């Protein structure tokens, strides 16, 4: 079966660093996405990892360990606008196409 | 402008009525998806389509139906058999079977059944 776990809520201070963890259990795993979603809006793409290691993109970085079934999203120099839900999603290539399974999301609150 | 259109943004229906949500894209993407999102939960896959005239059930297809007669359009019908239809519905596309391609999301339709 497929099971993605991530914390429900996190709080951090403006200017700080926060790490959001995600674990997954699935056969046929073939990549992991992180999306950002503000309340009432559609998710927007942040990062994609398929190989072990760290992918850096500006203030955001994402890490993957396939052997551990583990990923994290690292946000640096936090800003108030980073307050949002962060969705971890694993991708599996099936006969019917590219299928994503999402975690429940981590609601991040950035405070002054 | 290229993109994904979902309309309307807010939709109200009476219990027992079928309702169809539209999703149109001009990105020339092959694959299209429908998700449902409930408060405090992640996105759950309802149906997806890789090519025209073909579609697959997702994880929660019961009470829903779709069609894919054109590449640009993938409408979702919420039938009266869906027990809890009130939710935020998101349509997404991706350009093909290449797993590296991320899914692009439309703005969503918030359906409320009274």
Coordinates of C-alpha atoms in Angstrom, one line a residue, chain B residues 23-91:
Chain B
X23 CA -11.7 21.7 -16.7
X24 CA -10.2 23.2 -19.9
X25 CA -6.6 23.5 -20.8
X26 CA -4.7 25.0 -23.7
X27 CA -1.3 23.7 -22.6
X28 CA -1.5 20.8 -25.1
X29 CA -0.9 18.4 -22.2
X30 CA -1.8 14.8 -22.7
X31 CA -2.7 13.8 -19.2
X32 CA -5.4 15.3 -17.0
X33 CA -6.4 14.5 -13.4
X34 CA -9.2 15.3 -11.0
X35 CA -8.5 15.6 -7.2
X36 CA -10.7 16.2 -4.3
X37 CA -9.5 18.1 -1.2
X38 CA -11.3 18.2 2.2
X39 CA -10.3 20.4 5.1
X40 CA -7.2 19.1 6.9
X41 CA -6.6 16.5 4.2
X42 CA -4.4 16.1 1.2
X43 CA -5.5 15.7 -2.4
X44 CA -7.2 12.5 -3.2
X45 CA -7.2 11.2 -6.8
X46 CA -10.7 10.7 -8.3
X47 CA -10.0 10.0 -12.0
X48 CA -7.2 10.5 -14.5
X49 CA -6.8 10.3 -18.3
X50 CA -3.6 9.7 -20.2
X51 CA -5.1 10.2 -23.7
X52 CA -8.3 11.1 -25.4
X53 CA -11.2 8.6 -25.0
X54 CA -9.4 6.8 -22.2
X55 CA -9.5 7.3 -18.4
X56 CA -8.7 5.4 -15.3
X57 CA -10.3 5.3 -11.8
X58 CA -8.3 6.9 -9.0
X59 CA -8.6 6.1 -5.3
X60 CA -12.0 7.6 -4.7
X61 CA -14.0 7.2 -8.0
X62 CA -17.3 6.0 -6.5
X63 CA -20.0 8.6 -7.1
X64 CA -18.1 10.4 -9.9
X65 CA -17.9 10.1 -13.7
X66 CA -15.7 11.7 -16.3
X67 CA -15.3 11.9 -20.1
X68 CA -12.4 12.8 -22.3
X69 CA -13.8 13.4 -25.8
X70 CA -11.3 16.2 -26.5
X71 CA -7.6 16.7 -25.5
X72 CA -8.4 20.1 -24.0
X73 CA -11.4 19.1 -21.8
X74 CA -11.9 16.7 -18.9
X75 CA -15.3 17.4 -17.2
X76 CA -16.1 15.7 -13.9
X77 CA -19.7 14.9 -13.0
X78 CA -20.5 14.6 -9.3
X79 CA -23.6 12.3 -9.1
X80 CA -26.2 11.9 -6.5
X81 CA -24.5 8.7 -5.5
X82 CA -21.6 10.6 -4.0
X83 CA -22.4 10.7 -0.3
X84 CA -20.3 13.7 0.7
X85 CA -19.8 15.9 -2.3
X86 CA -19.0 19.2 -0.6
X87 CA -15.3 19.7 -1.2
X88 CA -12.6 21.7 -3.1
X89 CA -12.1 20.1 -6.5
X90 CA -8.8 20.5 -8.4
X91 CA -8.0 19.7 -12.0

